[in-house]
Amino acid sequence: MTKFTNFRFEVDGDGIALATWDMPGRSMNVITNEVMGELAQIVETVANDETIKGCVITSGKESFSGGADLSMLQESKTQFETLAKEKGPEEAMSAFFEESRRLSQLYRRLETSGKPFVAAIHGVCLGGAFELALACHQRIVSDADATRVGLPEIKVGLFPGAGGTQRVARLMQTGDALQMLLKGDQIRSLMARNMGLVHQVVPRDQLVQTAKDWIRNGGSAEAPWDQKGFRLPSNKVYSAAGMQIWPPANAIYRRETQDNYPAARAILEAVYQGLQLPMDQALKVESRYFAKILRSKEAAAMIRTFFLSMQELNKGARRPKNVPPSSLKKIGVVGAGFMGASIAYVTAGAGMEVVLVDRDVESAEKGKAHSHKLMTDRIMKGRAKTADRDALLARITASADYNNLKECDLVIEAVFEDPKVKAEVIQKVEAVIRPDCIFASNTSTLPISGLAKASQRPDEFIGIHFFSPVEKMMLVEVILGKQTGDKALATALDFVRAIKKTPIVVNDSRGFFANRCVLGYILEGHLMFLEGVPPAMIENAGKQAGMPVGPLSLNDEVGVDLGLKILRATKEQLGEAAIVPAQEQLLTTLVDKEGRLGRKNRKGFYDYPENGQKRLWPGLKDLQPKHLEAETLDMQELKKRLLVTQALEAARTVEEGVITDPREADVGSILGFGFAPYTGGVLSYIDFMGAKAFVELCRDLQARHGDRFAPPKLLLDMAASGETFYGRAEARKAA
């Protein structure tokens, strides 16, 4: 029997083969060129050996597989570019197409081999691995909570290109299939069975036996769509039923993606065309779209940011190598307001003990009650049990006594954004904590080096900036003061990793990184408003550009009064030249005269009725000095202004040394404030456009709208040299 590196292959006395996928040296199985080669050999062995009745494919690891190795897909794109230079684009495209459909053809060969194949799945089975399962004639999954199936490719700018779009659309109603493919959700065992994606759910220890029994009892080696008389679940595309699906599907696609995601469009096209064809031609159509999407700049940007960079940052790419891992058991949180209470919740949720301190026990208990509410919400949604809530609350100690912080490994202050208040807290905390305890400030705008002046140990003082709402937002900015040491940085990163969030490390400055970019986005929305652009048009421009909400809506979310407060503090500390007077006047009118504070008091740029959707406040038109007709405005220019202002600010943070790693700017911009994900992030937006083209765009906007669009010297130098942010980072690493 052939020996394999990535699979164990054995045949039992009944002639049933078991292929156990177990890649050496990896915690998770992934699809690589080598795996494809070995799987092809297994398929041929099963198909051509008359003594083998069928084959069960399972995993030797805790999970089945996370899917394809995305770096392999990136390599194929690089090979295409090399071949295009050597032999021309036509030959390169032909080779690239054949290479991109290798996996699809392998799965089709398995499906039509004439022998039954069964996928026996425990743990996650995603992407190309679930496409392998879909090509098997029977899918059996374990009933464990850890088991999930799904096709999440859309989340990295790709789509299922190994038969996923065609098989899913033949297993379930077209509308449900499109929703699954376009959302990319991971689906639990019972739900997957109810949806028709898998056949059986059994206990883990019965997986392989159940799979073998199915083959032993004469399981069919023919997929439903290869059987005569197969009918599509939603009838033909060109039928009364079909015509009730496709026009709304197209409208929903437009609403949800603003046509910014080529992969989402390709899913619609591949399913629409594929359902009109026999399976082999349908798979070829899917492969053509897959090859096209694989070469798109959106896929390249999203794979780099969402897969490679995110993985590297989560694994501690910026953690000092010379500091041993910290063992964080007890965390102190000072300030039990909304932010402090939320930090306590996520920390206790990660299994650590929390001491939540406020000025009196009543305030501290109120902060702890926030965790009770959040856990109760989860229980009501069926995502947690009462015992989970009790255990989490038992880990939080509410107190007014700073002495309770004595045994903490890390203390985070989350008190009022006032340097004097924070200085007082720093001194109180440092009077009681252990010498090896790290102190962190959760400040959103105040420079860490300034706050550290109140500390006796500035080398063990660091910023850990959470975003609101803490339990939902995945990004944490870790801010280095001028004297912050390696131990403080390592401890902060270990903590962020422990609470399962993604950290970016930034150097000290007012507003750090994320808030600087966000404030630029909101300012541009205000300036458009003051120019007379209709408010609805401003908001739609933001959403069409790829932002989660328009700038006026975002201002309401963070608080119109908070925006005014930041603006006034900036003016007081940096002078009149640091602000835009017209913006101050607008916000002053809204807050002081109209009492419109934002979503928190149900009135800001929008009205928020108790029952019903938010709507733009009709009184806004009276605050505009003039009104421009929508027909006279260029929507494309409005969209560019809203993205360019953020990317420009990000470039300035690089020039000033606030951001030192482009991965952190890109990941931070998407996780922190939802910068158009299809671009790959703020610096990828510039890199994929090219610095030269970006500088030209900036100069054009500068001539029309003012010097806030002036490109900084760094961008001018990059435009002249043809450099990219990622290229500069690689060169620095190599040096």
XYZ file of C-alpha atoms in Angstrom:
735
model
C 0.000 0.000 0.000
C 1.314 3.478 -0.912
C 2.685 5.504 2.007
C 1.592 9.133 2.214
C 3.026 12.085 4.143
C -0.231 13.923 4.892
C -2.653 10.994 5.067
C -2.777 7.614 6.773
C -4.430 5.167 4.372
C -5.663 1.730 5.446
C -8.229 -0.758 4.195
C -10.176 -2.964 6.644
C -11.257 -6.588 6.235
C -14.534 -5.488 4.592
C -12.678 -3.614 1.866
C -13.531 -0.171 3.231
C -10.688 2.361 3.060
C -10.038 4.972 5.728
C -8.021 8.053 4.696
C -7.022 9.978 7.838
C -5.819 13.478 6.995
C -3.080 14.324 9.499
C -0.419 16.758 8.307
C 2.863 16.489 10.228
C 4.055 19.554 12.160
C 0.744 21.424 11.857
C -2.046 21.935 14.365
C -4.595 22.276 11.527
C -4.881 20.465 8.195
C -4.739 22.795 5.183
C -4.980 22.155 1.461
C -1.586 22.498 -0.228
C -0.229 21.333 -3.587
C 1.227 18.271 -1.821
C -2.122 17.450 -0.170
C -3.877 17.735 -3.549
C -1.341 15.357 -5.092
C -1.775 12.759 -2.348
C -5.576 13.044 -2.361
C -5.540 12.473 -6.142
C -3.517 9.272 -5.586
C -5.987 8.101 -2.919
C -8.956 8.720 -5.257
C -7.287 6.732 -8.069
C -6.343 3.901 -5.678
C -9.949 3.620 -4.453
C -11.417 3.943 -7.951
C -9.143 1.352 -9.571
C -8.794 -1.301 -6.853
C -11.667 -3.781 -7.200
C -11.204 -4.989 -3.617
C -11.972 -1.525 -2.200
C -15.714 -0.868 -1.801
C -15.483 2.796 -0.794
C -13.550 5.295 1.287
C -14.078 7.336 4.461
C -12.130 10.622 4.720
C -11.594 11.901 8.259
C -9.060 13.929 10.220
C -6.407 12.870 12.729
C -6.521 16.301 14.367
C -8.959 18.111 16.643
C -10.509 19.750 13.579
C -11.141 18.472 10.068
C -9.526 21.390 8.168
C -9.607 25.159 7.818
C -9.456 24.932 4.001
C -6.848 26.023 1.479
C -3.484 27.538 2.321
C -4.138 31.077 1.061
C -0.443 31.806 0.629
C -0.497 29.031 -2.032
C -3.178 30.995 -3.900
C -1.056 34.139 -3.703
C 1.905 32.222 -5.145
C -0.175 31.135 -8.151
C -0.924 34.806 -8.877
C 2.802 35.624 -8.736
C 3.519 32.699 -11.103
C 0.913 34.096 -13.516
C 2.625 37.509 -13.541
C 6.033 35.896 -14.195
C 4.663 33.704 -17.001
C 2.845 36.690 -18.550
C 6.180 38.514 -18.866
C 7.936 35.461 -20.300
C 5.320 33.978 -22.645
C 2.580 36.587 -22.970
C -0.768 37.119 -21.224
C -2.746 34.563 -23.264
C -0.523 31.582 -22.447
C -0.177 32.746 -18.842
C -3.949 33.034 -18.462
C -4.493 29.571 -19.907
C -1.937 28.037 -17.491
C -3.360 30.043 -14.578
C -6.904 28.888 -15.366
C -5.872 25.230 -15.468
C -3.939 25.576 -12.212
C -6.811 27.399 -10.469
C -9.280 24.606 -11.307
C -7.050 21.696 -10.229
C -8.876 21.272 -6.921
C -12.289 21.509 -8.578
C -11.343 18.809 -11.084
C -9.924 16.588 -8.326
C -13.188 16.809 -6.365
C -15.219 16.071 -9.492
C -13.058 13.012 -10.172
C -13.753 11.827 -6.585
C -17.486 12.442 -7.068
C -17.652 10.488 -10.344
C -15.133 7.753 -9.438
C -17.840 5.079 -9.191
C -16.992 4.330 -5.544
C -18.790 5.884 -2.555
C -16.818 8.452 -0.516
C -17.911 9.627 2.939
C -16.654 12.698 4.828
C -16.557 12.060 8.611
C -16.213 15.513 10.162
C -15.374 16.713 13.661
C -14.360 20.307 14.486
C -14.179 23.023 11.855
C -14.501 22.060 8.200
C -14.330 25.225 6.148
C -13.686 26.530 2.650
C -11.966 24.069 0.320
C -12.238 21.354 2.993
C -16.014 21.672 3.094
C -16.024 21.655 -0.715
C -14.244 18.289 -0.436
C -17.045 17.115 1.891
C -19.686 18.417 -0.545
C -18.119 16.302 -3.310
C -18.369 13.187 -1.085
C -21.541 11.129 -1.423
C -22.333 11.215 2.297
C -21.452 13.813 4.940
C -21.519 12.796 8.603
C -20.645 15.329 11.306
C -20.105 15.026 15.049
C -22.618 16.563 17.444
C -19.813 18.423 19.304
C -20.170 22.146 19.896
C -16.804 22.696 18.186
C -18.052 21.269 14.881
C -18.756 23.878 12.220
C -19.056 23.741 8.438
C -19.085 26.643 6.022
C -17.689 28.486 3.032
C -16.165 31.712 4.436
C -14.090 32.626 1.340
C -16.111 35.808 0.751
C -14.561 37.238 3.936
C -11.118 37.349 2.309
C -12.315 38.657 -1.065
C -12.613 35.208 -2.689
C -15.461 32.802 -3.338
C -15.717 28.984 -3.239
C -13.925 27.877 -6.408
C -13.805 24.085 -5.970
C -17.459 23.359 -6.701
C -18.944 25.092 -3.649
C -21.218 27.493 -5.527
C -22.636 24.706 -7.703
C -23.153 21.969 -5.108
C -24.645 24.228 -2.418
C -27.054 25.697 -4.980
C -28.196 22.172 -5.884
C -28.639 21.076 -2.253
C -30.860 23.893 -1.011
C -33.276 26.609 -2.137
C -31.462 29.195 -4.279
C -32.193 32.101 -1.901
C -30.798 30.143 1.064
C -27.767 29.020 -0.956
C -26.973 32.614 -1.992
C -27.327 33.805 1.586
C -24.935 31.121 2.812
C -22.364 31.856 0.101
C -22.557 35.651 0.453
C -22.458 35.725 4.271
C -19.749 33.099 4.731
C -21.055 32.037 8.147
C -19.877 28.966 10.041
C -22.814 26.605 10.602
C -23.340 24.232 13.541
C -24.014 20.519 13.043
C -27.802 20.340 13.550
C -28.417 23.512 11.546
C -26.254 22.117 8.708
C -28.365 18.940 8.692
C -31.621 20.928 8.720
C -30.322 22.987 5.791
C -29.555 19.816 3.829
C -25.794 20.406 3.798
C -24.945 17.238 5.761
C -26.746 13.914 6.085
C -26.177 12.706 9.653
C -25.166 14.067 13.073
C -23.677 11.481 15.463
C -21.474 11.415 18.597
C -17.779 11.871 17.795
C -16.801 8.334 18.790
C -19.315 6.917 16.299
C -18.241 9.025 13.306
C -15.990 6.596 11.454
C -18.094 3.518 12.276
C -21.297 5.240 11.027
C -19.468 6.268 7.843
C -18.193 2.756 7.216
C -21.652 1.277 7.911
C -23.143 3.565 5.266
C -20.722 2.199 2.665
C -21.187 -1.388 3.933
C -24.966 -1.059 3.573
C -24.698 -0.132 -0.095
C -24.372 3.652 -0.049
C -24.747 5.201 -3.501
C -21.664 6.379 -5.387
C -23.695 8.835 -7.467
C -24.336 12.443 -6.487
C -27.999 13.575 -6.700
C -27.244 15.980 -9.589
C -25.719 13.151 -11.641
C -28.881 11.060 -11.365
C -31.473 11.075 -14.132
C -34.472 13.268 -13.396
C -32.691 15.476 -10.813
C -34.719 18.633 -10.141
C -33.254 21.882 -8.835
C -34.596 22.793 -5.354
C -35.940 26.148 -6.611
C -36.913 24.956 -10.084
C -35.255 26.309 -13.244
C -33.719 29.787 -13.312
C -36.062 30.788 -16.116
C -39.309 29.852 -14.418
C -41.936 31.671 -12.374
C -40.177 30.536 -9.163
C -36.747 31.541 -10.501
C -37.910 35.001 -11.447
C -39.084 35.561 -7.871
C -35.503 34.919 -6.691
C -33.088 36.670 -9.034
C -34.318 40.300 -9.246
C -34.532 40.604 -5.400
C -31.181 38.781 -5.041
C -29.540 41.345 -7.303
C -31.133 44.218 -5.367
C -29.985 42.782 -2.010
C -26.463 42.270 -3.416
C -26.354 45.941 -4.483
C -27.648 47.165 -1.132
C -25.229 45.073 0.917
C -22.038 45.438 -1.166
C -22.511 48.708 -3.097
C -20.891 46.703 -5.929
C -17.485 47.022 -4.210
C -16.809 43.285 -3.880
C -16.052 41.461 -7.169
C -16.202 38.073 -5.377
C -19.800 38.668 -4.272
C -20.790 39.563 -7.816
C -18.970 36.451 -9.092
C -20.990 34.251 -6.700
C -24.239 35.627 -8.152
C -22.985 35.147 -11.723
C -21.602 31.631 -11.115
C -24.799 30.383 -9.425
C -27.082 32.092 -11.979
C -25.224 30.677 -14.980
C -24.269 27.360 -13.377
C -27.853 26.383 -12.513
C -28.684 26.518 -16.219
C -25.968 23.990 -17.117
C -25.060 20.331 -16.487
C -22.603 19.948 -13.575
C -19.362 19.647 -15.589
C -20.020 22.823 -17.579
C -21.276 24.558 -14.422
C -17.992 23.781 -12.652
C -16.063 25.188 -15.611
C -18.069 28.434 -15.381
C -17.318 28.625 -11.651
C -13.603 28.063 -12.371
C -13.524 30.905 -14.901
C -14.943 33.322 -12.333
C -12.596 31.938 -9.677
C -9.523 32.528 -11.860
C -10.694 36.087 -12.524
C -11.321 36.846 -8.829
C -8.026 35.256 -7.794
C -6.256 37.909 -9.877
C -8.267 40.853 -8.539
C -6.594 43.541 -6.424
C -9.467 43.241 -3.916
C -8.659 39.559 -3.290
C -4.925 40.294 -2.994
C -5.564 43.134 -0.536
C -8.111 41.240 1.557
C -6.077 37.996 1.716
C -3.031 39.959 2.846
C -4.867 41.934 5.537
C -7.595 39.565 6.746
C -5.593 36.365 6.545
C -1.837 36.877 6.616
C -1.468 40.149 8.584
C -4.288 39.385 11.027
C -2.782 35.958 11.738
C 0.710 37.404 12.260
C -0.501 40.158 14.607
C -2.673 37.744 16.597
C 0.325 35.438 17.023
C 2.402 38.272 18.491
C 4.355 39.646 15.512
C 5.159 42.821 17.504
C 5.872 41.123 20.849
C 9.456 41.622 22.135
C 11.205 38.253 21.746
C 13.450 38.806 24.791
C 10.585 38.798 27.334
C 9.291 35.437 28.649
C 5.504 34.833 28.438
C 3.574 36.523 31.236
C 1.140 34.494 33.321
C -1.809 36.847 33.824
C -4.157 35.654 36.531
C -5.563 38.783 38.186
C -6.328 42.087 36.460
C -7.303 45.367 38.123
C -9.707 47.777 36.410
C -10.027 51.242 37.961
C -13.161 53.111 36.919
C -16.409 51.136 36.689
C -18.124 53.364 34.147
C -19.238 52.025 30.753
C -15.691 51.402 29.425
C -14.233 50.026 32.679
C -17.246 47.759 33.251
C -16.933 46.422 29.684
C -13.179 45.788 30.080
C -13.956 43.870 33.297
C -16.546 41.786 31.396
C -14.229 40.692 28.546
C -11.382 40.019 31.005
C -13.540 37.844 33.273
C -14.936 36.184 30.145
C -11.371 35.117 29.264
C -11.089 33.323 32.620
C -9.046 35.884 34.574
C -9.869 37.258 38.026
C -10.886 40.943 37.969
C -10.819 43.580 40.710
C -13.184 46.390 39.621
C -12.507 49.547 41.644
C -14.505 52.791 41.778
C -14.899 55.714 44.194
C -17.554 53.825 46.205
C -18.820 50.245 46.393
C -22.184 51.233 44.896
C -20.509 52.533 41.704
C -18.286 49.446 41.492
C -21.300 47.134 41.917
C -23.138 49.064 39.213
C -20.176 48.367 36.904
C -20.307 44.668 37.787
C -24.047 44.645 37.031
C -23.123 45.533 33.426
C -21.535 42.051 33.116
C -24.723 40.525 34.554
C -26.789 42.294 31.879
C -24.484 41.284 29.003
C -24.458 37.637 30.124
C -28.244 37.647 30.577
C -28.598 38.887 26.976
C -26.450 35.966 25.841
C -28.522 33.491 27.866
C -31.731 34.866 26.288
C -30.219 34.281 22.825
C -29.192 30.730 23.733
C -25.463 31.537 23.547
C -24.696 30.909 27.233
C -26.045 29.097 30.271
C -26.946 30.454 33.714
C -23.931 28.601 35.139
C -21.659 30.529 32.725
C -23.036 33.826 34.031
C -22.572 32.784 37.660
C -18.983 31.687 37.002
C -18.117 34.935 35.206
C -19.622 37.139 37.918
C -17.753 35.137 40.598
C -14.508 36.206 38.934
C -15.304 39.954 39.343
C -14.722 41.607 42.727
C -16.368 45.044 43.007
C -14.555 47.318 45.466
C -13.821 50.876 46.561
C -10.546 49.855 48.228
C -7.343 50.312 46.185
C -5.613 47.797 48.498
C -7.513 45.051 46.671
C -5.230 45.706 43.668
C -2.167 44.396 45.579
C -1.985 40.998 43.881
C -2.791 42.175 40.353
C -0.457 41.378 37.426
C -1.829 44.273 35.350
C -3.961 47.284 36.261
C -5.940 49.232 33.645
C -7.368 52.639 34.485
C -10.535 53.670 32.653
C -11.452 56.871 34.469
C -12.606 60.244 33.122
C -10.521 61.699 30.222
C -8.872 64.375 32.331
C -5.087 64.403 32.941
C -5.549 65.577 36.573
C -8.048 62.814 37.413
C -5.827 60.206 35.771
C -2.693 61.485 37.588
C -4.469 61.093 40.921
C -5.510 57.507 40.075
C -1.984 56.610 38.900
C -0.505 57.686 42.239
C -3.152 55.829 44.271
C -2.640 52.629 42.276
C 1.181 52.768 42.349
C 1.074 53.143 46.133
C -0.345 49.613 46.505
C 0.601 47.432 43.497
C 3.497 44.965 43.343
C 6.803 46.191 41.832
C 6.354 43.833 38.842
C 2.756 44.916 38.099
C 2.241 46.751 34.792
C 0.058 49.876 34.718
C -2.032 50.673 31.635
C -4.219 53.621 30.707
C -7.301 53.192 28.555
C -7.234 56.664 27.064
C -8.639 57.501 23.658
C -6.820 60.780 22.997
C -4.451 61.838 25.819
C -0.758 61.197 25.004
C 0.700 58.378 27.122
C 4.058 60.104 27.686
C 2.234 63.037 29.298
C 0.216 60.738 31.576
C 3.365 58.768 32.463
C 4.835 61.898 34.067
C 2.578 61.170 37.053
C 4.109 57.680 37.345
C 7.086 56.639 39.443
C 7.746 53.820 36.943
C 7.291 55.195 33.384
C 9.037 52.123 31.903
C 6.153 49.980 33.197
C 3.458 52.408 32.008
C 1.622 51.748 28.717
C -1.580 52.650 26.871
C -4.215 49.985 26.150
C -6.938 51.723 24.152
C -10.205 49.791 23.774
C -12.938 50.721 21.318
C -16.596 50.917 22.250
C -18.525 48.651 22.615
C -15.604 46.657 24.055
C -17.346 43.271 23.869
C -17.957 43.648 20.113
C -14.963 45.629 18.835
C -12.030 43.352 17.986
C -9.265 45.971 17.862
C -7.091 47.203 20.738
C -4.455 49.917 20.286
C -1.388 49.342 22.456
C 0.360 52.704 22.863
C 4.041 53.098 23.658
C 5.077 56.127 25.698
C 8.607 57.521 25.258
C 9.869 55.455 28.223
C 7.670 52.335 27.950
C 9.806 49.203 28.300
C 9.694 45.799 26.605
C 8.130 44.068 29.609
C 5.157 46.462 29.613
C 4.678 45.955 25.854
C 4.919 42.145 26.112
C 2.448 42.061 29.034
C -0.044 44.305 27.189
C 0.141 42.118 24.071
C -0.224 38.929 26.125
C -3.321 40.423 27.764
C -4.907 41.443 24.445
C -4.253 37.989 23.072
C -5.764 36.383 26.201
C -9.035 38.295 25.693
C -9.029 37.181 22.012
C -8.723 40.616 20.438
C -6.305 41.867 17.786
C -3.613 44.321 18.949
C -1.815 47.000 16.977
C 1.214 48.752 18.480
C 1.417 52.508 17.920
C 3.767 55.191 19.132
C 2.489 58.048 21.219
C 0.635 61.018 19.689
C -2.613 62.915 20.203
C -5.445 60.632 19.041
C -2.917 57.838 18.324
C -3.877 56.183 15.026
C -7.536 55.135 14.737
C -9.105 58.261 16.207
C -7.025 60.528 13.984
C -8.342 58.794 10.856
C -11.927 58.656 12.172
C -11.927 62.369 13.070
C -10.771 63.130 9.512
C -13.723 61.152 8.113
C -16.217 62.939 10.370
C -14.672 66.362 9.621
C -15.009 65.777 5.876
C -18.694 64.918 6.374
C -19.182 68.159 8.346
C -17.412 70.224 5.666
C -19.565 68.684 2.930
C -22.606 69.548 5.035
C -21.440 73.168 5.386
C -20.794 73.368 1.626
C -24.488 72.602 1.131
C -24.298 68.944 0.085
C -27.625 67.241 0.956
C -27.107 65.235 4.192
C -28.583 62.043 2.684
C -26.080 62.291 -0.156
C -23.160 62.635 2.293
C -24.324 59.524 4.134
C -24.853 57.522 0.951
C -21.430 58.563 -0.349
C -19.861 57.136 2.816
C -21.727 53.844 2.485
C -21.098 53.581 -1.273
C -17.386 54.161 -0.626
C -17.477 51.065 1.585
C -17.743 52.527 5.084
C -20.174 50.816 7.503
C -22.046 54.089 8.145
C -21.933 57.649 6.837
C -19.857 60.303 8.678
C -22.889 62.047 10.231
C -24.243 58.745 11.542
C -20.809 57.852 12.923
C -20.656 61.205 14.708
C -23.994 60.380 16.366
C -22.654 56.965 17.443
C -19.532 58.362 19.156
C -21.460 61.363 20.521
C -21.785 64.836 18.988
C -20.961 66.297 22.412
C -17.783 64.168 22.637
C -16.701 65.431 19.213
C -17.183 69.013 20.418
C -15.286 68.269 23.630
C -12.294 66.833 21.714
C -12.348 69.823 19.371
C -12.373 72.323 22.249
C -9.562 70.471 24.076
C -7.486 70.499 20.867
C -8.086 74.243 20.440
C -7.131 74.942 24.059
C -3.903 72.953 23.882
C -2.765 73.546 20.280
C -4.396 76.865 19.366
C -7.009 78.126 16.904
C -5.017 76.943 13.856
C -5.441 73.274 14.893
C -9.233 73.317 14.361
C -11.775 74.323 11.703
C -13.867 77.187 13.189
C -16.909 76.383 11.000
C -16.956 72.820 12.392
C -16.793 74.164 15.959
C -19.698 76.489 15.224
C -21.808 73.648 13.747
C -21.195 71.325 16.708
C -21.748 74.127 19.238
C -25.151 74.880 17.663
C -26.138 71.203 17.705
C -25.009 70.541 21.292
C -25.449 73.818 23.207
C -28.378 75.359 21.344
C -30.342 72.330 20.129
C -29.363 69.829 22.860
C -28.613 67.194 20.225
C -25.906 64.951 21.718
C -26.154 61.992 19.345
C -27.626 58.531 19.650
C -27.237 58.596 23.466
C -30.125 61.083 23.858
C -31.969 59.973 20.693
C -31.178 63.148 18.762
C -28.125 64.225 16.820
C -27.797 64.563 13.061
C -30.499 61.885 13.132
C -33.673 61.413 15.154
C -33.933 58.026 16.895
C -37.611 57.233 17.574
C -38.249 54.528 20.206
C -40.224 52.485 17.703
C -38.979 52.803 14.173
C -35.868 53.447 12.127
C -33.551 56.395 12.632
C -34.033 59.266 10.160
C -32.148 62.450 9.372
C -33.333 65.357 11.509
C -35.469 67.660 9.301
C -33.986 70.723 11.082
C -30.561 70.073 9.525
C -31.408 72.137 6.453
C -31.700 75.249 8.638
C -28.085 74.754 9.808
C -26.673 74.749 6.266
C -25.473 78.161 5.038
C -26.473 77.170 1.478
C -28.073 74.245 -0.343
C -26.580 72.570 -3.425
C -28.687 70.587 -5.875
C -27.836 66.867 -5.782
C -27.858 66.686 -9.602
C -24.959 69.139 -9.792
C -22.696 67.087 -7.519
C -20.234 64.345 -8.474
C -20.925 61.290 -6.287
C -17.582 59.709 -7.237
C -15.733 62.756 -5.951
C -17.643 62.715 -2.650
C -16.712 59.043 -2.187
C -13.054 59.748 -2.947
C -12.949 62.659 -0.498
C -14.235 60.460 2.331
C -11.653 57.707 1.717
C -8.686 59.907 0.776
C -8.959 62.045 3.920
C -8.574 58.901 6.059
C -5.755 57.414 3.964
C -3.892 60.737 4.029
C -4.074 60.875 7.816
C -2.786 57.289 7.962
C 0.154 58.265 5.724
C 0.907 61.153 8.096
C 0.969 58.746 11.052
C 3.613 56.719 9.158
C 5.639 59.860 8.394
C 5.495 60.874 12.070
C 6.521 57.390 13.261
C 3.212 56.738 15.044
C 2.642 53.692 12.813
C 5.764 51.657 12.058
C 4.203 48.570 10.450
C 1.752 48.826 7.510
C 0.014 45.616 8.624
C -1.106 47.396 11.793
C -2.479 50.405 9.911
C -4.475 48.169 7.562
C -5.804 45.743 10.167
C -6.415 48.616 12.607
C -8.334 50.702 10.078
C -10.728 47.875 9.194
C -11.274 46.477 12.699
C -11.203 49.871 14.431
C -13.402 52.041 12.233
C -14.542 49.866 9.332
C -12.416 51.459 6.595
C -13.643 50.019 3.255
C -12.638 46.341 3.733
C -12.411 45.618 -0.022
C -9.362 47.941 -0.186
C -7.409 45.908 2.384
C -7.112 48.975 4.645
C -5.881 52.574 4.591
C -2.313 51.949 3.397
C -3.280 49.160 0.988
C -5.741 51.661 -0.539
C -2.727 53.838 -1.423
C -0.418 50.932 -2.362
C -2.868 49.303 -4.781
C -3.657 52.659 -6.391
C 0.057 53.490 -6.542
C 1.616 56.421 -4.676
C 1.936 58.446 -7.893
C -1.760 58.133 -8.790
C -2.735 58.782 -5.159
C -0.636 61.968 -5.007
C -2.249 63.196 -8.247
C -5.690 62.534 -6.739
C -4.688 64.429 -3.569
C -3.467 67.419 -5.578
C -6.685 67.507 -7.556
C -8.730 67.467 -4.325
C -6.393 70.054 -2.773
C -7.026 72.451 -5.675
C -10.792 72.028 -5.301
C -11.231 71.719 -1.538
C -8.221 73.069 0.302
C -4.866 72.227 1.847
C -6.154 69.450 4.119
C -5.674 67.258 1.013
C -2.018 68.281 0.565
C 0.110 65.107 0.292
C 2.900 64.876 2.913
C 6.580 64.683 1.898
C 6.673 60.910 2.496
C 4.032 60.364 -0.208
C 5.786 62.728 -2.614
C 9.021 60.752 -2.151
C 7.182 57.451 -2.638
C 5.502 58.779 -5.793
C 8.911 59.748 -7.194
C 10.590 56.427 -6.326
C 7.639 54.103 -7.030
C 7.841 52.697 -3.500
C 4.956 51.123 -1.576
C 4.360 51.083 2.192
C 4.738 47.298 2.270
C 7.845 47.448 0.060
C 9.445 49.967 2.454
C 8.615 47.713 5.424
C 10.171 44.678 3.686
C 13.305 46.642 2.807
C 13.624 47.779 6.431
C 13.275 44.189 7.635
C 15.904 42.964 5.177
C 18.316 45.697 6.303
